[in-house]
Amino acid sequence: MTLQIQNNVSLKPFNTFGVDVRAQQYAEACNDDEVREALAYAAAQDLPLLVIGGGSNLLLTADVQALVLRMASRGIRILREDCSHGLVEAEAGEPWHPFVLWCLEMGLAGLENLSLIPGTVGAAPIQNVGAYGVEIKDVFHSLTAIDRQTGELREFVRDECEFAYRDSLFKRETGRWLILRVRFLLPRVAELHLEYGPVRERLQQMGIERATPMHVSRAICAIRSEKLPDPAVLGNAGSFFKNPVIAQAQAAELKNRYPGLVGYPQADGQVKLAAGWLIEQAGWKGFRDGDAGVHVLQALVLVNHGQATGTQLLSLARRIQSDIAERFGVTLEMEPNLY
Ligand code: FAD
Ligand code: NAP
């Protein structure tokens, strides 16, 4: 057995909230064999297994009575390419943002709007990561996962992943699929998506007239660095709530009461509200209770000012949820995975 299993390990360095809980046991898997060893060990010990990547979408509310397995497998390769596309495969443990840059440097576009998202390649399909009008489903090709119940390998093509807004089959079937590697079909000639938020303005400020995917990546990195807290400095898990999608009639009624309401019509006739606007409007932006707080620049992001526990952050999140439900009649759903 090559897998190194440690007992009673602090998970503080392994979750971007910086919450200090302990794992009963902890190991890092660098390849498929080590993943299989971990599955066999957990089954033999009758111990639950919690798979993590970069820990950037987790809220840990108590010590984890499980074997925590951090995916540390590495490797990126082009499986095939022609003059129009490249099919790229990356191991689950590859850090996401360097992977995006690697693709751009190889002349492969499509992921530029997803620059600077923390975490790993293997976790990206879990919530179909998205930003600035692009989701991974737009360039996703397929992935290989191991069925934790049977140990069998399974290939999933895009339609089988049931990707939706910050959601997928893998998120819904929690604990069943362990993603080993992911493949993306990336175009050489990019169709740029610049319509979201301040991307176009930022490119103009940068003096870019004919933007390339690399320019878009740089612009998005600059915007994100200014607005979002760096987890290395201030613990957070990005957006804490999903943007709620509500019926058009309810959105119209809210717009009458709150003319500044920020909403985006969806293809199915519903309206996606900016949850950050609702939270800010309710006065929570910059709020702090002990070390659990709401970011001063983006009300959608909960932050750990130092020693907040997972339960303190969860309790703040629940207060915000009930306040928003009471004021606006809108239910906010949490985005991070709770353990
Ligand atoms: P983790 O947090 O380690 O795990 C998340 C979930 O996936 C857990 O349930 C875990 O069990 C499961 N999991 C992890 N790896 C695997 C695997 N290999 N197989 C099976 N299950 C697995 N998200 C966005 O969508 N868009 C954004 O723009 C964005 N911006 C962010 C900005 C900041 C500052 C932060 C802190 C977070 C942001 N996020 C964003 C959220 C987060 O970065 C993404 O969801 C990311 O994909 C999580 O990756 P991770 O490796 O950290 O996953
Ligand atoms: P923002 O630009 O202030 O916009 C607020 C919200 O409005 C966003 O959540 C976005 O929805 C929506 N929006 C903006 N322009 C839109 C358009 N043209 N069409 C439809 N919807 C539009 O948001 P931000 O907080 O700075 O984040 C920028 C991007 O990064 C967003 O896409 C956001 O989702 C992503 N992000 C995600 C996380 C996370 O943890 N999930 C963290 C940081 C940033 P969407 O969220 O649906 O895109």
CSV table of C-alpha atoms and ligand atoms in Angstrom, one decimal:
chain,number,residue,atom,x,y,z
A,1,MET,CA,0.0,0.0,0.0
A,2,THR,CA,1.5,3.4,-1.0
A,3,LEU,CA,-1.3,5.5,0.4
A,4,GLN,CA,-0.1,7.4,3.6
A,5,ILE,CA,-2.9,7.6,6.1
A,6,GLN,CA,-2.5,10.1,9.0
A,7,ASN,CA,-4.6,10.3,12.1
A,8,ASN,CA,-6.3,13.4,13.7
A,9,VAL,CA,-5.2,15.9,11.1
A,10,SER,CA,-6.2,19.6,11.1
A,11,LEU,CA,-8.2,20.5,8.0
A,12,LYS,CA,-7.5,24.2,8.4
A,13,PRO,CA,-4.9,24.3,5.5
A,14,PHE,CA,-7.3,22.3,3.3
A,15,ASN,CA,-10.4,24.5,3.3
A,16,THR,CA,-10.4,28.1,2.0
A,17,PHE,CA,-12.7,29.3,4.9
A,18,GLY,CA,-9.8,28.4,7.1
A,19,VAL,CA,-12.1,26.6,9.6
A,20,ASP,CA,-10.1,24.6,12.1
A,21,VAL,CA,-11.7,21.2,12.4
A,22,ARG,CA,-9.9,17.8,12.4
A,23,ALA,CA,-10.2,14.8,10.2
A,24,GLN,CA,-10.3,11.4,12.0
A,25,GLN,CA,-8.0,10.2,9.2
A,26,TYR,CA,-6.4,12.0,6.2
A,27,ALA,CA,-4.7,10.9,3.0
A,28,GLU,CA,-3.7,12.3,-0.4
A,29,ALA,CA,-4.3,10.2,-3.5
A,30,CYS,CA,-1.8,10.8,-6.3
A,31,ASN,CA,-3.2,8.2,-8.8
A,32,ASP,CA,-6.0,5.7,-9.4
A,33,ASP,CA,-4.3,3.0,-7.4
A,34,GLU,CA,-4.2,5.2,-4.3
A,35,VAL,CA,-7.9,6.1,-4.8
A,36,ARG,CA,-8.7,2.4,-4.9
A,37,GLU,CA,-6.6,1.8,-1.8
A,38,ALA,CA,-8.4,4.6,0.1
A,39,LEU,CA,-11.8,3.1,-0.9
A,40,ALA,CA,-10.8,-0.4,0.2
A,41,TYR,CA,-9.3,0.9,3.5
A,42,ALA,CA,-12.5,3.0,4.3
A,43,ALA,CA,-14.7,0.0,3.5
A,44,ALA,CA,-12.6,-2.3,5.7
A,45,GLN,CA,-12.6,0.2,8.6
A,46,ASP,CA,-16.3,0.9,8.0
A,47,LEU,CA,-15.4,4.6,7.8
A,48,PRO,CA,-17.1,7.2,5.6
A,49,LEU,CA,-14.9,8.7,2.9
A,50,LEU,CA,-14.9,12.5,2.2
A,51,VAL,CA,-13.2,13.4,-1.1
A,52,ILE,CA,-11.9,17.0,-1.3
A,53,GLY,CA,-9.9,19.0,-3.9
A,54,GLY,CA,-8.9,22.5,-3.0
A,55,GLY,CA,-11.5,22.8,-0.2
A,56,SER,CA,-12.8,26.1,-1.8
A,57,ASN,CA,-16.5,25.1,-1.8
A,58,LEU,CA,-16.8,23.5,1.6
A,59,LEU,CA,-18.2,24.6,4.9
A,60,LEU,CA,-16.9,22.2,7.6
A,61,THR,CA,-19.1,22.5,10.7
A,62,ALA,CA,-17.6,19.9,13.0
A,63,ASP,CA,-14.7,17.4,13.2
A,64,VAL,CA,-15.0,15.0,10.3
A,65,GLN,CA,-15.4,11.5,11.4
A,66,ALA,CA,-14.2,10.0,8.2
A,67,LEU,CA,-11.2,9.3,6.0
A,68,VAL,CA,-10.7,12.6,4.2
A,69,LEU,CA,-9.1,12.0,0.8
A,70,ARG,CA,-7.5,15.0,-0.9
A,71,MET,CA,-7.1,14.5,-4.7
A,72,ALA,CA,-3.5,15.2,-5.5
A,73,SER,CA,-3.2,13.5,-8.9
A,74,ARG,CA,-1.4,15.5,-11.5
A,75,GLY,CA,-1.1,15.5,-15.3
A,76,ILE,CA,-2.4,17.4,-18.3
A,77,ARG,CA,-2.3,16.1,-21.9
A,78,ILE,CA,-3.7,16.8,-25.3
A,79,LEU,CA,-5.4,13.6,-26.5
A,80,ARG,CA,-6.0,14.7,-30.0
A,81,GLU,CA,-6.0,17.9,-32.0
A,82,ASP,CA,-6.7,19.3,-35.4
A,83,CYS,CA,-6.7,22.8,-36.9
A,84,SER,CA,-10.0,23.7,-35.1
A,85,HIS,CA,-10.0,22.0,-31.7
A,86,GLY,CA,-7.9,20.2,-29.1
A,87,LEU,CA,-9.2,17.5,-26.7
A,88,VAL,CA,-7.4,18.1,-23.4
A,89,GLU,CA,-7.4,15.7,-20.4
A,90,ALA,CA,-6.4,16.7,-16.9
A,91,GLU,CA,-6.2,14.7,-13.7
A,92,ALA,CA,-8.6,15.5,-10.9
A,93,GLY,CA,-6.0,17.0,-8.6
A,94,GLU,CA,-4.7,19.6,-11.1
A,95,PRO,CA,-5.3,23.1,-9.7
A,96,TRP,CA,-7.9,24.8,-11.9
A,97,HIS,CA,-6.5,28.2,-12.7
A,98,PRO,CA,-3.0,26.9,-13.8
A,99,PHE,CA,-4.9,24.4,-16.0
A,100,VAL,CA,-6.8,27.3,-17.6
A,101,LEU,CA,-3.5,29.1,-18.3
A,102,TRP,CA,-1.9,26.0,-19.7
A,103,CYS,CA,-4.7,25.6,-22.2
A,104,LEU,CA,-4.5,29.2,-23.2
A,105,GLU,CA,-0.8,29.0,-23.7
A,106,MET,CA,-1.4,25.9,-26.0
A,107,GLY,CA,-3.6,28.2,-28.1
A,108,LEU,CA,-6.8,26.5,-26.8
A,109,ALA,CA,-9.6,28.8,-25.8
A,110,GLY,CA,-13.0,28.4,-24.1
A,111,LEU,CA,-12.0,28.5,-20.4
A,112,GLU,CA,-10.7,32.1,-20.3
A,113,ASN,CA,-13.9,33.4,-18.5
A,114,LEU,CA,-13.3,30.8,-15.8
A,115,SER,CA,-9.9,32.2,-14.9
A,116,LEU,CA,-8.9,32.5,-11.3
A,117,ILE,CA,-11.6,30.2,-9.9
A,118,PRO,CA,-9.9,28.3,-7.0
A,119,GLY,CA,-10.0,24.6,-6.6
A,120,THR,CA,-9.2,21.5,-8.7
A,121,VAL,CA,-10.1,20.2,-12.2
A,122,GLY,CA,-11.8,17.2,-10.6
A,123,ALA,CA,-14.3,19.3,-8.6
A,124,ALA,CA,-15.2,21.7,-11.5
A,125,PRO,CA,-17.9,19.4,-12.8
A,126,ILE,CA,-19.5,19.0,-9.4
A,127,GLN,CA,-21.3,22.3,-9.6
A,128,ASN,CA,-20.6,23.0,-13.3
A,129,VAL,CA,-18.4,25.9,-12.3
A,130,GLY,CA,-19.4,29.1,-14.0
A,131,ALA,CA,-18.4,32.8,-14.2
A,132,TYR,CA,-18.9,35.7,-16.5
A,133,GLY,CA,-21.4,34.0,-18.7
A,134,VAL,CA,-19.6,30.7,-19.3
A,135,GLU,CA,-20.0,27.4,-17.5
A,136,ILE,CA,-17.7,24.3,-18.0
A,137,LYS,CA,-20.6,22.5,-19.7
A,138,ASP,CA,-20.0,24.8,-22.7
A,139,VAL,CA,-16.7,23.1,-23.5
A,140,PHE,CA,-16.9,19.9,-21.4
A,141,HIS,CA,-16.3,16.7,-23.4
A,142,SER,CA,-16.3,13.8,-20.9
A,143,LEU,CA,-14.9,12.5,-17.6
A,144,THR,CA,-13.9,9.3,-15.9
A,145,ALA,CA,-15.3,8.6,-12.5
A,146,ILE,CA,-15.1,5.6,-10.2
A,147,ASP,CA,-18.3,4.3,-8.7
A,148,ARG,CA,-17.6,4.3,-5.0
A,149,GLN,CA,-20.3,1.6,-4.4
A,150,THR,CA,-19.0,-0.9,-7.0
A,151,GLY,CA,-15.4,0.2,-7.7
A,152,GLU,CA,-16.2,0.3,-11.5
A,153,LEU,CA,-14.9,2.9,-13.8
A,154,ARG,CA,-17.5,4.9,-15.8
A,155,GLU,CA,-17.2,7.4,-18.6
A,156,PHE,CA,-19.7,10.3,-18.6
A,157,VAL,CA,-20.3,12.4,-21.7
A,158,ARG,CA,-21.8,15.8,-21.4
A,159,ASP,CA,-25.5,14.9,-21.6
A,160,GLU,CA,-25.1,12.2,-18.9
A,161,CYS,CA,-23.7,14.7,-16.4
A,162,GLU,CA,-27.1,16.6,-16.1
A,163,PHE,CA,-25.3,19.9,-15.8
A,164,ALA,CA,-27.4,22.8,-14.7
A,165,TYR,CA,-26.9,26.2,-13.0
A,166,ARG,CA,-24.2,25.4,-10.3
A,167,ASP,CA,-25.4,21.8,-10.3
A,168,SER,CA,-24.8,18.4,-11.8
A,169,LEU,CA,-25.6,14.7,-11.3
A,170,PHE,CA,-22.4,14.5,-9.2
A,171,LYS,CA,-23.6,17.1,-6.8
A,172,ARG,CA,-27.0,15.5,-6.5
A,173,GLU,CA,-25.7,12.0,-6.1
A,174,THR,CA,-23.4,13.0,-3.2
A,175,GLY,CA,-20.8,10.4,-2.3
A,176,ARG,CA,-21.4,8.1,-5.2
A,177,TRP,CA,-19.0,9.3,-7.9
A,178,LEU,CA,-15.3,10.1,-7.4
A,179,ILE,CA,-14.0,12.0,-10.5
A,180,LEU,CA,-10.6,10.8,-11.6
A,181,ARG,CA,-10.0,12.9,-14.8
A,182,VAL,CA,-11.9,15.4,-17.0
A,183,ARG,CA,-11.7,16.1,-20.7
A,184,PHE,CA,-12.5,19.4,-22.5
A,185,LEU,CA,-12.9,20.0,-26.2
A,186,LEU,CA,-11.4,23.4,-26.7
A,187,PRO,CA,-11.6,25.6,-29.9
A,188,ARG,CA,-8.5,27.1,-31.4
A,189,VAL,CA,-10.6,30.0,-32.7
A,190,ALA,CA,-12.4,31.5,-29.8
A,191,GLU,CA,-15.9,33.0,-29.7
A,192,LEU,CA,-15.4,35.5,-26.9
A,193,HIS,CA,-18.0,36.1,-24.2
A,194,LEU,CA,-17.6,39.8,-23.2
A,195,GLU,CA,-21.1,40.8,-22.4
A,196,TYR,CA,-21.1,40.0,-18.7
A,197,GLY,CA,-20.5,42.6,-16.0
A,198,PRO,CA,-17.4,44.9,-16.5
A,199,VAL,CA,-15.3,42.6,-18.9
A,200,ARG,CA,-15.6,44.8,-22.0
A,201,GLU,CA,-14.9,48.0,-20.0
A,202,ARG,CA,-11.9,46.4,-18.4
A,203,LEU,CA,-10.5,45.4,-21.8
A,204,GLN,CA,-11.0,49.0,-23.0
A,205,GLN,CA,-9.2,50.4,-19.9
A,206,MET,CA,-6.3,48.0,-20.7
A,207,GLY,CA,-6.1,49.5,-24.2
A,208,ILE,CA,-7.1,46.2,-25.9
A,209,GLU,CA,-8.9,46.7,-29.2
A,210,ARG,CA,-8.8,43.2,-30.6
A,211,ALA,CA,-9.0,40.9,-27.6
A,212,THR,CA,-7.6,37.4,-27.5
A,213,PRO,CA,-8.6,34.8,-25.0
A,214,MET,CA,-5.5,35.5,-23.0
A,215,HIS,CA,-6.5,39.2,-22.8
A,216,VAL,CA,-9.9,38.2,-21.5
A,217,SER,CA,-8.3,35.9,-18.9
A,218,ARG,CA,-6.1,38.8,-17.8
A,219,ALA,CA,-9.1,41.2,-17.6
A,220,ILE,CA,-11.1,38.7,-15.6
A,221,CYS,CA,-8.2,38.1,-13.2
A,222,ALA,CA,-7.9,41.8,-12.7
A,223,ILE,CA,-11.6,42.3,-12.0
A,224,ARG,CA,-11.7,39.3,-9.6
A,225,SER,CA,-8.6,40.3,-7.7
A,226,GLU,CA,-10.1,43.7,-7.0
A,227,LYS,CA,-13.5,42.5,-5.9
A,228,LEU,CA,-13.1,39.1,-4.3
A,229,PRO,CA,-11.2,38.3,-1.1
A,230,ASP,CA,-8.1,36.2,-1.5
A,231,PRO,CA,-8.7,33.1,0.7
A,232,ALA,CA,-5.0,33.2,1.6
A,233,VAL,CA,-5.7,36.6,3.3
A,234,LEU,CA,-9.4,36.3,4.3
A,235,GLY,CA,-11.1,33.0,4.6
A,236,ASN,CA,-14.1,32.5,2.3
A,237,ALA,CA,-15.7,30.0,-0.1
A,238,GLY,CA,-16.7,32.4,-2.9
A,239,SER,CA,-20.4,33.1,-3.3
A,240,PHE,CA,-22.2,31.6,-0.4
A,241,PHE,CA,-25.6,31.6,-2.0
A,242,LYS,CA,-26.8,30.7,-5.5
A,243,ASN,CA,-28.6,33.4,-7.4
A,244,PRO,CA,-32.3,32.6,-7.0
A,245,VAL,CA,-34.4,32.0,-10.1
A,246,ILE,CA,-38.0,33.1,-9.6
A,247,ALA,CA,-41.2,33.4,-11.6
A,248,GLN,CA,-41.5,36.4,-13.8
A,249,ALA,CA,-44.7,37.7,-12.0
A,250,GLN,CA,-42.9,37.6,-8.6
A,251,ALA,CA,-39.9,39.4,-10.2
A,252,ALA,CA,-42.2,42.1,-11.6
A,253,GLU,CA,-43.9,42.6,-8.2
A,254,LEU,CA,-40.5,42.9,-6.5
A,255,LYS,CA,-39.3,45.4,-9.2
A,256,ASN,CA,-42.4,47.6,-8.4
A,257,ARG,CA,-41.4,47.6,-4.7
A,258,TYR,CA,-37.6,47.9,-5.3
A,259,PRO,CA,-36.9,49.7,-8.7
A,260,GLY,CA,-33.2,49.0,-8.2
A,261,LEU,CA,-33.7,45.2,-8.1
A,262,VAL,CA,-31.1,43.4,-10.3
A,263,GLY,CA,-32.6,40.6,-12.3
A,264,TYR,CA,-31.8,38.8,-15.5
A,265,PRO,CA,-34.5,37.1,-17.7
A,266,GLN,CA,-33.8,33.5,-18.3
A,267,ALA,CA,-34.6,31.5,-21.5
A,268,ASP,CA,-37.5,29.7,-19.8
A,269,GLY,CA,-39.2,33.0,-18.8
A,270,GLN,CA,-38.1,33.0,-15.2
A,271,VAL,CA,-35.8,35.7,-13.8
A,272,LYS,CA,-32.5,35.2,-12.0
A,273,LEU,CA,-32.0,37.7,-9.2
A,274,ALA,CA,-28.6,38.9,-8.1
A,275,ALA,CA,-28.6,37.4,-4.5
A,276,GLY,CA,-25.8,39.8,-3.6
A,277,TRP,CA,-28.1,42.8,-4.4
A,278,LEU,CA,-30.8,41.4,-2.1
A,279,ILE,CA,-28.3,40.8,0.8
A,280,GLU,CA,-26.8,44.3,0.3
A,281,GLN,CA,-30.2,45.9,0.2
A,282,ALA,CA,-31.1,44.2,3.5
A,283,GLY,CA,-28.1,45.9,5.1
A,284,TRP,CA,-25.8,42.9,5.6
A,285,LYS,CA,-22.8,44.0,3.5
A,286,GLY,CA,-19.8,44.4,5.8
A,287,PHE,CA,-21.8,42.9,8.8
A,288,ARG,CA,-19.7,41.1,11.3
A,289,ASP,CA,-20.6,38.9,14.3
A,290,GLY,CA,-17.4,37.9,16.0
A,291,ASP,CA,-15.1,36.5,13.3
A,292,ALA,CA,-18.0,35.5,11.0
A,293,GLY,CA,-18.9,38.2,8.5
A,294,VAL,CA,-20.1,39.4,5.2
A,295,HIS,CA,-17.5,40.8,2.8
A,296,VAL,CA,-17.4,44.6,2.5
A,297,LEU,CA,-17.1,44.6,-1.3
A,298,GLN,CA,-19.4,41.7,-2.3
A,299,ALA,CA,-22.4,40.8,0.0
A,300,LEU,CA,-22.7,37.3,-1.5
A,301,VAL,CA,-19.4,36.3,0.1
A,302,LEU,CA,-19.3,35.2,3.7
A,303,VAL,CA,-15.9,35.6,5.3
A,304,ASN,CA,-13.9,34.2,8.3
A,305,HIS,CA,-12.0,37.1,9.9
A,306,GLY,CA,-9.8,34.6,11.8
A,307,GLN,CA,-11.3,32.2,14.3
A,308,ALA,CA,-14.9,31.7,13.1
A,309,THR,CA,-16.1,28.2,13.4
A,310,GLY,CA,-18.1,26.5,10.7
A,311,THR,CA,-21.2,26.6,13.0
A,312,GLN,CA,-20.8,30.4,13.5
A,313,LEU,CA,-20.6,30.9,9.7
A,314,LEU,CA,-23.6,28.6,9.2
A,315,SER,CA,-25.6,30.5,11.8
A,316,LEU,CA,-24.8,33.8,10.0
A,317,ALA,CA,-25.9,32.2,6.7
A,318,ARG,CA,-29.2,31.1,8.3
A,319,ARG,CA,-29.9,34.6,9.7
A,320,ILE,CA,-29.3,36.0,6.2
A,321,GLN,CA,-31.6,33.4,4.6
A,322,SER,CA,-34.5,34.1,7.0
A,323,ASP,CA,-34.1,37.9,6.6
A,324,ILE,CA,-34.2,37.7,2.8
A,325,ALA,CA,-37.2,35.3,2.9
A,326,GLU,CA,-39.0,37.7,5.2
A,327,ARG,CA,-38.2,40.9,3.3
A,328,PHE,CA,-38.4,39.7,-0.3
A,329,GLY,CA,-40.2,36.3,-0.1
A,330,VAL,CA,-37.2,34.8,-1.8
A,331,THR,CA,-35.4,31.6,-0.7
A,332,LEU,CA,-31.7,31.7,-0.9
A,333,GLU,CA,-30.0,28.3,-1.4
A,334,MET,CA,-26.5,27.8,0.0
A,335,GLU,CA,-23.8,27.0,-2.6
A,336,PRO,CA,-21.0,25.4,-0.6
A,337,ASN,CA,-21.1,21.8,0.4
A,338,LEU,CA,-21.8,21.4,4.2
A,339,TYR,CA,-20.1,18.7,6.3
B,1,FAD,P1,-13.8,21.2,-2.8
B,1,FAD,O1,-14.3,22.4,-2.1
B,1,FAD,O2,-12.6,20.5,-2.3
B,1,FAD,O3,-15.0,20.2,-3.0
B,1,FAD,C1,-16.3,20.6,-3.4
B,1,FAD,C2,-17.2,19.4,-3.5
B,1,FAD,O4,-16.8,18.6,-4.5
B,1,FAD,C3,-17.3,18.6,-2.2
B,1,FAD,O5,-18.6,18.1,-2.1
B,1,FAD,C4,-16.3,17.5,-2.5
B,1,FAD,O6,-16.6,16.3,-1.8
B,1,FAD,C5,-16.5,17.3,-4.0
B,1,FAD,N1,-15.3,16.8,-4.8
B,1,FAD,C6,-14.1,17.5,-4.8
B,1,FAD,N2,-13.3,16.8,-5.7
B,1,FAD,C7,-13.9,15.7,-6.1
B,1,FAD,C8,-13.6,14.6,-7.0
B,1,FAD,N3,-12.4,14.5,-7.6
B,1,FAD,N4,-14.6,13.7,-7.2
B,1,FAD,C9,-15.8,13.8,-6.6
B,1,FAD,N5,-16.2,14.8,-5.8
B,1,FAD,C10,-15.2,15.7,-5.5
B,1,FAD,N6,-17.3,28.6,-8.2
B,1,FAD,C11,-17.9,28.9,-9.4
B,1,FAD,O7,-18.6,28.1,-9.9
B,1,FAD,N7,-17.6,30.1,-10.0
B,1,FAD,C12,-16.7,31.0,-9.5
B,1,FAD,O8,-16.5,32.0,-10.1
B,1,FAD,C13,-16.1,30.8,-8.2
B,1,FAD,N8,-15.3,31.7,-7.7
B,1,FAD,C14,-14.8,31.4,-6.4
B,1,FAD,C15,-14.0,32.4,-5.8
B,1,FAD,C16,-13.5,32.2,-4.6
B,1,FAD,C17,-12.6,33.3,-4.0
B,1,FAD,C18,-13.7,31.0,-3.9
B,1,FAD,C19,-13.1,30.7,-2.6
B,1,FAD,C20,-14.5,30.0,-4.5
B,1,FAD,C21,-15.1,30.2,-5.7
B,1,FAD,N9,-15.9,29.3,-6.4
B,1,FAD,C22,-16.5,29.5,-7.6
B,1,FAD,C23,-16.2,28.0,-5.7
B,1,FAD,C24,-15.2,26.9,-5.9
B,1,FAD,O9,-13.9,27.4,-6.2
B,1,FAD,C25,-15.5,25.9,-7.0
B,1,FAD,O10,-16.8,25.3,-6.8
B,1,FAD,C26,-14.5,24.8,-7.2
B,1,FAD,O11,-14.8,24.1,-8.3
B,1,FAD,C27,-14.3,23.9,-6.0
B,1,FAD,O12,-13.2,23.1,-6.2
B,1,FAD,P2,-12.4,22.4,-5.0
B,1,FAD,O13,-11.4,21.5,-5.6
B,1,FAD,O14,-11.9,23.4,-4.1
B,1,FAD,O15,-13.6,21.5,-4.4
B,2,NAP,P1,-21.5,40.7,-10.6
B,2,NAP,O1,-20.7,41.0,-11.9
B,2,NAP,O2,-21.5,41.7,-9.5
B,2,NAP,O3,-22.9,40.3,-11.0
B,2,NAP,C1,-23.9,40.0,-10.0
B,2,NAP,C2,-24.7,38.8,-10.5
B,2,NAP,O4,-25.4,39.2,-11.6
B,2,NAP,C3,-23.8,37.7,-10.8
B,2,NAP,O5,-24.0,36.7,-9.8
B,2,NAP,C4,-24.3,37.2,-12.2
B,2,NAP,O6,-24.9,35.9,-12.2
B,2,NAP,C5,-25.3,38.2,-12.6
B,2,NAP,N1,-25.0,38.8,-13.9
B,2,NAP,C6,-24.1,39.8,-14.1
B,2,NAP,N2,-24.1,40.2,-15.4
B,2,NAP,C7,-25.0,39.3,-16.0
B,2,NAP,C8,-25.5,39.2,-17.4
B,2,NAP,N3,-25.0,40.0,-18.4
B,2,NAP,N4,-26.4,38.2,-17.6
B,2,NAP,C9,-26.8,37.4,-16.7
B,2,NAP,N5,-26.5,37.5,-15.4
B,2,NAP,C10,-25.6,38.5,-15.1
B,2,NAP,O7,-20.9,39.3,-10.0
B,2,NAP,P2,-19.6,39.0,-9.2
B,2,NAP,O8,-19.9,38.6,-7.8
B,2,NAP,O9,-18.6,40.1,-9.4
B,2,NAP,O10,-19.1,37.7,-10.0
B,2,NAP,C11,-18.7,37.7,-11.3
B,2,NAP,C12,-18.9,36.3,-11.9
B,2,NAP,O11,-18.1,35.4,-11.2
B,2,NAP,C13,-20.3,35.8,-11.8
B,2,NAP,O12,-20.6,35.0,-13.0
B,2,NAP,C14,-20.3,34.9,-10.6
B,2,NAP,O13,-21.2,33.8,-10.7
B,2,NAP,C15,-18.8,34.4,-10.6
B,2,NAP,N6,-18.4,34.1,-9.2
B,2,NAP,C16,-18.8,33.0,-8.7
B,2,NAP,C17,-18.4,32.7,-7.4
B,2,NAP,C18,-18.9,31.4,-6.7
B,2,NAP,O14,-18.3,31.0,-5.7
B,2,NAP,N7,-19.8,30.7,-7.3
B,2,NAP,C19,-17.6,33.5,-6.7
B,2,NAP,C20,-17.2,34.7,-7.3
B,2,NAP,C21,-17.6,35.0,-8.6
B,2,NAP,P3,-24.2,34.5,-12.2
B,2,NAP,O15,-23.6,34.3,-10.9
B,2,NAP,O16,-25.3,33.6,-12.5
B,2,NAP,O17,-23.1,34.5,-13.3
